[in-house]
CSV table of C-alpha atoms and ligand atoms in Angstrom, one decimal:
chain,number,residue,atom,x,y,z
A,1,MET,CA,1.6,8.2,-25.7
A,2,ARG,CA,4.1,9.3,-23.0
A,3,VAL,CA,3.1,8.6,-19.4
A,4,LEU,CA,5.1,9.8,-16.4
A,5,SER,CA,4.7,7.8,-13.2
A,6,VAL,CA,5.6,9.4,-9.8
A,7,VAL,CA,6.3,6.9,-6.9
A,8,GLY,CA,8.0,7.3,-3.6
A,9,ALA,CA,6.9,4.9,-1.0
A,10,ARG,CA,6.9,1.1,-0.6
A,11,PRO,CA,3.3,0.3,-1.6
A,12,GLN,CA,3.7,2.4,-4.7
A,13,PHE,CA,6.6,0.4,-6.0
A,14,VAL,CA,4.4,-2.7,-5.8
A,15,LYS,CA,1.6,-0.9,-7.8
A,16,LEU,CA,4.2,0.3,-10.3
A,17,ALA,CA,5.3,-3.2,-11.1
A,18,PRO,CA,2.3,-4.4,-13.1
A,19,ILE,CA,1.8,-1.0,-14.7
A,20,ALA,CA,5.4,-0.9,-16.0
A,21,ALA,CA,4.9,-4.4,-17.4
A,22,ALA,CA,1.6,-3.5,-19.1
A,23,PHE,CA,3.1,-0.3,-20.6
A,24,ASP,CA,6.2,-2.0,-21.9
A,25,GLY,CA,6.1,-1.8,-25.7
A,26,HIS,CA,2.8,0.1,-25.7
A,27,ALA,CA,3.6,3.5,-24.2
A,28,GLU,CA,6.7,5.5,-23.4
A,29,HIS,CA,7.0,5.3,-19.7
A,30,ILE,CA,9.0,7.6,-17.5
A,31,VAL,CA,9.4,6.9,-13.8
A,32,ILE,CA,10.2,9.5,-11.1
A,33,HIS,CA,11.1,8.3,-7.6
A,34,THR,CA,10.7,11.0,-5.0
A,35,GLY,CA,12.9,9.3,-2.5
A,36,GLN,CA,10.3,9.3,0.2
A,37,HIS,CA,11.4,5.8,1.0
A,38,TYR,CA,15.1,5.3,0.6
A,39,ASP,CA,16.3,2.4,2.7
A,40,GLU,CA,17.5,-0.6,0.7
A,41,LEU,CA,14.7,-2.8,2.3
A,42,MET,CA,12.0,-0.1,1.8
A,43,SER,CA,12.9,0.7,-1.8
A,44,ASP,CA,15.6,-0.8,-3.9
A,45,VAL,CA,14.7,-4.4,-3.2
A,46,PHE,CA,11.2,-3.8,-4.6
A,47,PHE,CA,12.6,-2.6,-8.0
A,48,ARG,CA,14.9,-5.5,-8.1
A,49,ASP,CA,12.5,-8.3,-7.1
A,50,LEU,CA,9.5,-7.0,-9.1
A,51,GLY,CA,11.5,-6.4,-12.3
A,52,ILE,CA,10.7,-2.7,-12.4
A,53,PRO,CA,13.1,-0.7,-14.6
A,54,GLU,CA,15.3,1.8,-12.7
A,55,PRO,CA,13.6,5.1,-12.2
A,56,ASP,CA,14.6,7.8,-14.8
A,57,VAL,CA,15.0,10.3,-12.0
A,58,ASN,CA,15.5,10.0,-8.2
A,59,LEU,CA,14.7,13.2,-6.4
A,60,ALA,CA,16.1,11.9,-3.1
A,61,ILE,CA,13.8,14.0,-0.9
A,62,GLY,CA,13.8,11.7,2.1
A,63,SER,CA,12.0,12.1,5.4
A,64,GLY,CA,10.6,15.2,7.0
A,65,ASN,CA,7.5,16.7,8.5
A,66,HIS,CA,4.4,16.4,6.2
A,67,GLY,CA,4.5,20.0,4.9
A,68,ALA,CA,8.3,20.1,4.4
A,69,GLN,CA,8.4,16.7,2.7
A,70,THR,CA,5.4,17.3,0.4
A,71,GLY,CA,6.6,20.9,-0.5
A,72,ALA,CA,10.1,19.7,-1.3
A,73,MET,CA,8.7,17.1,-3.6
A,74,LEU,CA,6.3,19.6,-5.3
A,75,ALA,CA,9.2,21.9,-6.0
A,76,ALA,CA,11.4,19.1,-7.3
A,77,ILE,CA,8.8,17.5,-9.5
A,78,GLU,CA,7.7,20.6,-11.4
A,79,PRO,CA,10.9,21.1,-13.5
A,80,GLU,CA,10.8,17.3,-14.3
A,81,LEU,CA,7.3,17.6,-15.7
A,82,GLU,CA,8.3,20.6,-17.8
A,83,ARG,CA,11.3,18.7,-19.0
A,84,PHE,CA,9.4,15.6,-20.0
A,85,ARG,CA,6.0,17.1,-20.9
A,86,PRO,CA,4.1,13.8,-20.7
A,87,ASP,CA,0.6,13.2,-22.1
A,88,TRP,CA,-0.3,11.9,-18.6
A,89,VAL,CA,1.1,12.1,-15.1
A,90,LEU,CA,0.1,8.9,-13.3
A,91,VAL,CA,0.0,8.9,-9.5
A,92,TYR,CA,-0.5,6.0,-7.2
A,93,GLY,CA,-2.4,5.6,-3.9
A,94,ASP,CA,-2.4,8.1,-1.1
A,95,THR,CA,1.1,9.1,0.1
A,96,ASN,CA,2.7,12.5,0.3
A,97,SER,CA,4.4,11.7,-3.0
A,98,THR,CA,1.0,11.2,-4.6
A,99,LEU,CA,-0.3,14.6,-3.5
A,100,ALA,CA,2.9,16.4,-4.5
A,101,ALA,CA,2.9,15.0,-8.0
A,102,ALA,CA,-0.8,15.7,-8.4
A,103,VAL,CA,-0.4,19.4,-7.5
A,104,ALA,CA,2.6,19.7,-9.7
A,105,ALA,CA,0.8,18.3,-12.7
A,106,VAL,CA,-2.4,20.3,-12.4
A,107,LYS,CA,-0.5,23.6,-12.0
A,108,LEU,CA,1.2,22.9,-15.4
A,109,HIS,CA,-2.1,21.8,-17.0
A,110,ILE,CA,-0.8,18.3,-17.7
A,111,PRO,CA,-3.5,15.6,-17.6
A,112,LEU,CA,-3.5,13.8,-14.3
A,113,ALA,CA,-4.6,10.2,-13.7
A,114,HIS,CA,-5.0,8.7,-10.2
A,115,LEU,CA,-4.6,5.0,-9.7
A,116,GLU,CA,-6.4,3.6,-6.7
A,117,ALA,CA,-8.9,6.4,-6.8
A,118,GLY,CA,-12.0,6.5,-4.6
A,119,LEU,CA,-10.8,4.7,-1.5
A,120,ARG,CA,-12.0,6.4,1.7
A,121,SER,CA,-11.5,5.6,5.4
A,122,PHE,CA,-13.5,8.7,6.4
A,123,ASN,CA,-10.9,9.1,9.2
A,124,ARG,CA,-9.6,12.7,8.8
A,125,ARG,CA,-6.8,12.1,11.3
A,126,MET,CA,-5.0,10.0,8.6
A,127,PRO,CA,-2.7,12.0,6.4
A,128,GLU,CA,-3.5,9.5,3.6
A,129,GLU,CA,-7.2,10.5,3.7
A,130,HIS,CA,-6.4,14.1,2.8
A,131,ASN,CA,-4.0,12.9,0.2
A,132,ARG,CA,-6.6,10.8,-1.5
A,133,VAL,CA,-9.5,13.3,-1.4
A,134,LEU,CA,-7.3,16.2,-2.7
A,135,THR,CA,-5.8,14.0,-5.4
A,136,ASP,CA,-9.1,12.6,-6.6
A,137,HIS,CA,-10.6,16.1,-6.9
A,138,ALA,CA,-7.6,17.4,-8.8
A,139,ALA,CA,-7.3,14.5,-11.3
A,140,ASP,CA,-8.7,14.3,-14.8
A,141,LEU,CA,-9.1,10.5,-14.8
A,142,LEU,CA,-9.9,8.4,-11.7
A,143,LEU,CA,-8.9,4.8,-12.0
A,144,ALA,CA,-10.9,3.0,-9.3
A,145,PRO,CA,-10.1,-0.5,-7.8
A,146,THR,CA,-13.5,-1.5,-6.6
A,147,GLN,CA,-17.2,-0.8,-7.0
A,148,VAL,CA,-17.2,0.7,-3.5
A,149,ALA,CA,-14.6,3.2,-4.6
A,150,MET,CA,-16.7,4.0,-7.7
A,151,ASP,CA,-19.6,4.7,-5.4
A,152,HIS,CA,-17.6,7.0,-3.2
A,153,LEU,CA,-16.4,9.0,-6.3
A,154,ALA,CA,-20.0,9.3,-7.6
A,155,THR,CA,-21.1,10.6,-4.1
A,156,GLU,CA,-18.5,13.3,-4.4
A,157,GLY,CA,-19.7,14.3,-7.9
A,158,LEU,CA,-16.8,12.7,-9.7
A,159,ALA,CA,-18.6,9.9,-11.6
A,160,ALA,CA,-17.9,11.3,-15.1
A,161,ARG,CA,-14.2,11.1,-14.6
A,162,SER,CA,-14.1,7.7,-13.1
A,163,VAL,CA,-13.4,4.2,-14.6
A,164,LEU,CA,-13.5,0.9,-12.7
A,165,VAL,CA,-10.2,-0.9,-13.7
A,166,GLY,CA,-9.8,-3.3,-10.7
A,167,ASP,CA,-6.9,-3.5,-8.3
A,168,VAL,CA,-3.4,-3.6,-9.6
A,169,MET,CA,-2.0,-5.0,-6.4
A,170,THR,CA,-4.1,-8.1,-7.2
A,171,ASP,CA,-2.3,-8.4,-10.5
A,172,VAL,CA,1.1,-8.4,-8.9
A,173,LEU,CA,0.1,-10.6,-6.0
A,174,TYR,CA,-1.2,-13.4,-8.2
A,175,ARG,CA,1.9,-13.2,-10.4
A,176,VAL,CA,4.2,-13.4,-7.4
A,177,ARG,CA,2.2,-16.1,-5.6
A,178,ASP,CA,2.4,-18.3,-8.7
A,179,ALA,CA,6.1,-17.7,-9.2
A,180,GLN,CA,6.7,-18.6,-5.5
A,181,GLN,CA,4.9,-22.0,-5.7
A,182,GLY,CA,7.1,-24.6,-4.0
A,183,ALA,CA,9.9,-22.2,-2.9
A,184,PRO,CA,10.8,-22.3,0.8
A,185,GLY,CA,9.2,-19.5,2.9
A,186,PRO,CA,11.3,-16.9,4.8
A,187,PHE,CA,10.7,-18.5,8.2
A,188,PRO,CA,11.6,-22.2,7.6
A,189,GLU,CA,12.2,-22.6,11.4
A,190,HIS,CA,8.4,-22.4,11.8
A,191,GLY,CA,6.1,-24.8,10.1
A,192,ASP,CA,3.2,-23.7,7.9
A,193,GLY,CA,0.3,-22.3,10.0
A,194,GLU,CA,2.6,-22.1,13.0
A,195,TYR,CA,3.2,-18.4,13.2
A,196,TYR,CA,1.6,-15.0,12.7
A,197,VAL,CA,2.8,-12.1,10.6
A,198,ALA,CA,2.5,-8.6,12.1
A,199,THR,CA,3.2,-5.1,10.8
A,200,LEU,CA,2.6,-1.7,12.5
A,201,HIS,CA,3.5,1.7,11.2
A,202,ARG,CA,0.5,4.1,11.4
A,203,PRO,CA,1.4,7.1,13.6
A,204,ASP,CA,-1.8,6.6,15.5
A,205,ASN,CA,-0.5,3.2,16.7
A,206,THR,CA,3.2,3.9,16.9
A,207,ASP,CA,3.6,7.4,18.3
A,208,ASP,CA,1.7,7.0,21.6
A,209,PRO,CA,3.9,4.8,23.8
A,210,ALA,CA,0.9,3.7,25.9
A,211,ARG,CA,-1.0,2.5,22.9
A,212,LEU,CA,2.0,0.9,21.3
A,213,GLY,CA,2.7,-0.8,24.6
A,214,ALA,CA,-0.8,-2.2,24.8
A,215,ILE,CA,-0.7,-3.6,21.3
A,216,VAL,CA,2.7,-5.2,22.0
A,217,GLU,CA,1.4,-6.7,25.2
A,218,GLN,CA,-1.4,-8.4,23.3
A,219,LEU,CA,0.8,-9.7,20.5
A,220,ALA,CA,3.3,-11.0,23.1
A,221,ALA,CA,0.6,-13.2,24.6
A,222,LEU,CA,-0.4,-14.9,21.4
A,223,GLY,CA,-0.1,-18.7,21.3
A,224,LYS,CA,2.2,-18.8,18.3
A,225,PRO,CA,5.3,-16.9,17.4
A,226,VAL,CA,4.6,-13.4,15.9
A,227,MET,CA,7.0,-12.4,13.2
A,228,LEU,CA,6.9,-8.6,13.6
A,229,LEU,CA,8.2,-7.0,10.4
A,230,ALA,CA,9.4,-3.7,11.7
A,231,HIS,CA,9.0,-0.6,9.6
A,232,PRO,CA,11.7,2.0,10.5
A,233,ARG,CA,8.9,4.3,11.9
A,234,LEU,CA,8.0,1.5,14.4
A,235,ARG,CA,11.5,0.9,15.5
A,236,ALA,CA,12.2,4.6,16.0
A,237,ALA,CA,8.9,5.1,17.9
A,238,ALA,CA,9.4,2.1,20.2
A,239,GLU,CA,12.9,3.3,21.1
A,240,ALA,CA,11.7,6.9,21.7
A,241,GLY,CA,8.8,5.7,23.8
A,242,GLY,CA,10.7,3.1,25.8
A,243,VAL,CA,8.6,0.2,24.5
A,244,ARG,CA,10.4,-3.2,24.2
A,245,LEU,CA,9.2,-4.9,21.0
A,246,GLU,CA,11.0,-8.3,21.4
A,247,THR,CA,9.0,-9.8,24.2
A,248,GLY,CA,6.9,-12.9,24.8
A,249,SER,CA,5.8,-14.4,21.4
A,250,ILE,CA,7.2,-11.5,19.4
A,251,VAL,CA,10.2,-12.0,17.1
A,252,VAL,CA,11.3,-8.7,15.5
A,253,ARG,CA,12.5,-9.0,11.9
A,254,GLU,CA,13.4,-6.5,9.1
A,255,PRO,CA,10.7,-5.6,6.6
A,256,LEU,CA,10.5,-8.4,3.9
A,257,ALA,CA,11.0,-8.1,0.2
A,258,TYR,CA,7.6,-8.4,-1.6
A,259,PRO,CA,7.9,-12.1,-2.8
A,260,GLN,CA,9.1,-13.1,0.6
A,261,LEU,CA,6.2,-11.2,2.2
A,262,VAL,CA,3.7,-13.0,0.0
A,263,SER,CA,5.3,-16.3,0.9
A,264,ALA,CA,5.4,-15.5,4.6
A,265,VAL,CA,1.7,-14.5,4.7
A,266,SER,CA,0.4,-17.4,2.6
A,267,ARG,CA,2.1,-19.8,5.1
A,268,SER,CA,1.0,-18.0,8.2
A,269,ALA,CA,-1.9,-18.7,10.6
A,270,GLY,CA,-3.0,-15.0,10.4
A,271,VAL,CA,-1.9,-11.4,9.9
A,272,VAL,CA,-2.1,-8.5,12.4
A,273,THR,CA,-1.6,-5.1,10.7
A,274,ASP,CA,-2.5,-1.5,10.3
A,275,SER,CA,-1.3,-1.5,6.6
A,276,GLY,CA,-3.9,-1.0,3.9
A,277,GLY,CA,-2.3,-3.3,1.4
A,278,LEU,CA,-1.6,-6.1,3.7
A,279,GLN,CA,-5.3,-6.5,4.7
A,280,LYS,CA,-6.1,-7.1,1.1
A,281,GLU,CA,-3.2,-9.4,0.4
A,282,ALA,CA,-4.2,-11.5,3.4
A,283,PHE,CA,-7.7,-11.8,2.0
A,284,LEU,CA,-6.5,-12.7,-1.5
A,285,LEU,CA,-4.3,-15.4,0.0
A,286,ARG,CA,-7.2,-16.4,2.2
A,287,VAL,CA,-5.4,-15.9,5.5
A,288,PRO,CA,-7.4,-14.3,8.4
A,289,CYS,CA,-6.5,-10.7,9.1
A,290,THR,CA,-6.9,-8.5,12.2
A,291,THR,CA,-6.6,-4.8,11.5
A,292,VAL,CA,-5.5,-2.5,14.4
A,293,ARG,CA,-7.6,0.5,13.2
A,294,SER,CA,-11.1,1.8,13.6
A,295,GLU,CA,-11.9,1.7,9.9
A,296,THR,CA,-10.7,0.3,6.6
A,297,GLU,CA,-10.7,1.3,3.0
A,298,TRP,CA,-11.0,-2.3,2.0
A,299,VAL,CA,-14.4,-2.9,3.5
A,300,GLU,CA,-15.0,-6.0,1.3
A,301,THR,CA,-12.4,-8.0,3.4
A,302,VAL,CA,-14.5,-7.2,6.6
A,303,GLU,CA,-17.9,-7.9,4.9
A,304,LEU,CA,-16.7,-11.3,3.7
A,305,GLY,CA,-15.6,-12.2,7.2
A,306,TRP,CA,-11.8,-12.4,6.6
A,307,ASN,CA,-10.8,-9.2,8.4
A,308,VAL,CA,-11.8,-7.9,11.8
A,309,LEU,CA,-11.1,-4.4,13.0
A,310,VAL,CA,-9.8,-3.8,16.6
A,311,ASP,CA,-9.3,-0.3,17.7
A,312,ALA,CA,-10.4,1.3,21.0
A,313,ASP,CA,-10.6,-1.9,23.1
A,314,LEU,CA,-7.2,-3.4,22.6
A,315,SER,CA,-7.8,-6.0,25.3
A,316,VAL,CA,-9.7,-8.1,22.8
A,317,LEU,CA,-6.9,-8.2,20.3
A,318,ARG,CA,-5.6,-11.6,21.3
A,319,ALA,CA,-9.0,-13.3,21.2
A,320,VAL,CA,-9.8,-11.8,17.8
A,321,VAL,CA,-6.5,-12.9,16.3
A,322,GLU,CA,-7.1,-16.5,17.7
A,323,ARG,CA,-10.8,-16.6,16.5
A,324,PRO,CA,-12.1,-19.6,14.5
A,325,ALA,CA,-11.4,-19.7,10.7
A,326,PRO,CA,-13.7,-17.6,8.5
A,327,GLU,CA,-16.2,-19.1,6.0
A,328,PRO,CA,-14.5,-19.9,2.7
A,329,THR,CA,-15.5,-17.6,-0.2
A,330,ASP,CA,-15.0,-17.4,-4.0
A,331,ALA,CA,-15.7,-13.7,-4.1
A,332,GLN,CA,-13.4,-11.5,-6.3
A,333,PRO,CA,-14.1,-7.9,-5.2
A,334,TYR,CA,-10.7,-6.8,-6.3
A,335,GLY,CA,-10.8,-7.9,-9.9
A,336,ASP,CA,-9.3,-10.6,-12.0
A,337,GLY,CA,-5.6,-9.7,-12.0
A,338,HIS,CA,-5.7,-7.7,-15.3
A,339,ALA,CA,-6.2,-4.2,-13.9
A,340,ALA,CA,-3.0,-2.8,-15.3
A,341,GLU,CA,-4.0,-3.6,-18.9
A,342,ARG,CA,-7.3,-1.7,-18.3
A,343,VAL,CA,-5.2,1.3,-17.0
A,344,LEU,CA,-3.3,1.3,-20.3
A,345,GLU,CA,-6.6,1.1,-22.3
A,346,ALA,CA,-8.2,3.9,-20.3
A,347,LEU,CA,-5.2,6.2,-20.8
A,348,SER,CA,-4.7,5.4,-24.5
A,349,ALA,CA,-8.4,6.0,-25.2
A,350,ARG,CA,-8.2,9.5,-23.7
A,351,SER,CA,-4.9,10.7,-25.1
A,352,ALA,CA,-4.7,12.9,-28.1
B,1,UD1,C1,4.2,6.2,4.1
B,1,UD1,C2,2.8,6.6,3.6
B,1,UD1,C3,1.8,5.5,4.0
B,1,UD1,C4,2.2,4.2,3.6
B,1,UD1,C5,3.6,3.9,4.1
B,1,UD1,C6,4.1,2.5,3.7
B,1,UD1,C7,2.4,9.1,3.7
B,1,UD1,C8,1.7,10.2,4.4
B,1,UD1,N1,2.4,7.9,4.3
B,1,UD1,O1,4.2,6.2,5.5
B,1,UD1,O2,0.6,5.9,3.4
B,1,UD1,O3,1.3,3.2,4.1
B,1,UD1,O4,4.5,4.9,3.6
B,1,UD1,O5,5.3,2.2,4.2
B,1,UD1,O6,3.0,9.3,2.6
B,1,UD1,N2,11.9,5.9,7.1
B,1,UD1,C9,13.2,5.3,7.0
B,1,UD1,N3,13.6,4.8,5.9
B,1,UD1,C10,12.8,4.8,4.8
B,1,UD1,C11,11.5,5.4,4.8
B,1,UD1,C12,11.1,6.0,6.0
B,1,UD1,O7,13.9,5.3,8.0
B,1,UD1,O8,13.2,4.3,3.7
B,1,UD1,C13,11.5,6.5,8.4
B,1,UD1,C14,11.5,8.0,8.3
B,1,UD1,O9,12.7,8.5,8.7
B,1,UD1,C15,10.4,8.5,9.1
B,1,UD1,C16,9.4,7.3,9.0
B,1,UD1,O10,10.1,6.2,8.5
B,1,UD1,O11,10.7,8.6,10.5
B,1,UD1,C17,8.2,7.7,8.2
B,1,UD1,O12,8.4,7.7,6.8
B,1,UD1,P1,7.4,8.4,5.8
B,1,UD1,O13,7.7,8.1,4.4
B,1,UD1,O14,7.2,9.8,6.2
B,1,UD1,O15,6.0,7.8,6.1
B,1,UD1,P2,5.5,6.3,6.4
B,1,UD1,O16,5.2,6.1,7.8
B,1,UD1,O17,6.5,5.3,5.8
């Protein structure tokens, strides 16, 4: 079986890691990097640290408006699919790279599998929501991370093509956490439980200076240092909007490599984020999370009490972040850390 994975943005490199490991020796695996993320800290470091083989092809598409970026990827992916003619094209998550590869595959009648299928925020302002819905409806095989995702797919009439495999980010998180045991964290100047980790990169939060300023004001007032791991979009938006990030409790740092991120979160007092993946990672590491969005795809984290959403009324952000610790739980809504093996099984069982 020949599987061709298309990745391009930071969270996809994390998802690719356990897949590449599970496929090794069992499937011929070709990796195409669209180049959506290209900075050393947004891309290369993930391949190195997570032991992912170098991509076979890097399309070097880079940044751009949504249509131009997605269209350039689509045009560049098509000839690669014709060249490799895989049994499956495997796409990951919800980025513009995901959608471009999905459209390229279905136009060439190459079977398409979508990993992390069925997630929904029901927020149609998010570019990721369109990418998810369109990719799910195009795909031949929907690999869902959770029962909630399976239920969404069934509601949309896609149950017959859906398989519950579990969450591959859980696979990689557990592996990295165990490997990090005992190693020093990235912020040795702050003791365990003595700082927060924050990330912000959603356009809804970064691109309106008034909103960004209000979030920064709340973070600056927190009672412990806030390690703000600044995505390039955040830095650019803050500069353009005249918002000073390094103020009060906020310490601005570069994005962290994945093992360092896991270590930083596991030692922190809490996480404040608008990232999808980080909400779940905080839960899996049993660190309280505050999400600066009106909705989440990972509803289990909220239902179990480990994640609280703050959106319209930002004045409560500080009080929410500093809330009392949640009830302990043994729940495992994201699977057992063996999702990637189930992906291999599902693809093998359906290939000619
Ligand atoms: C993308 C995904 C989002 C994911 C996020 C993770 C889409 C629609 N969004 O958002 O779902 O959560 O990645 O990080 O696909 N930039 C750099 N260097 C880089 C990458 C980006 O400077 O290596 C800058 C670009 O110039 C641009 C901005 O970051 O200004 C946005 O990059 P883009 O990939 O379009 O979207 P993200 O916000 O990263």
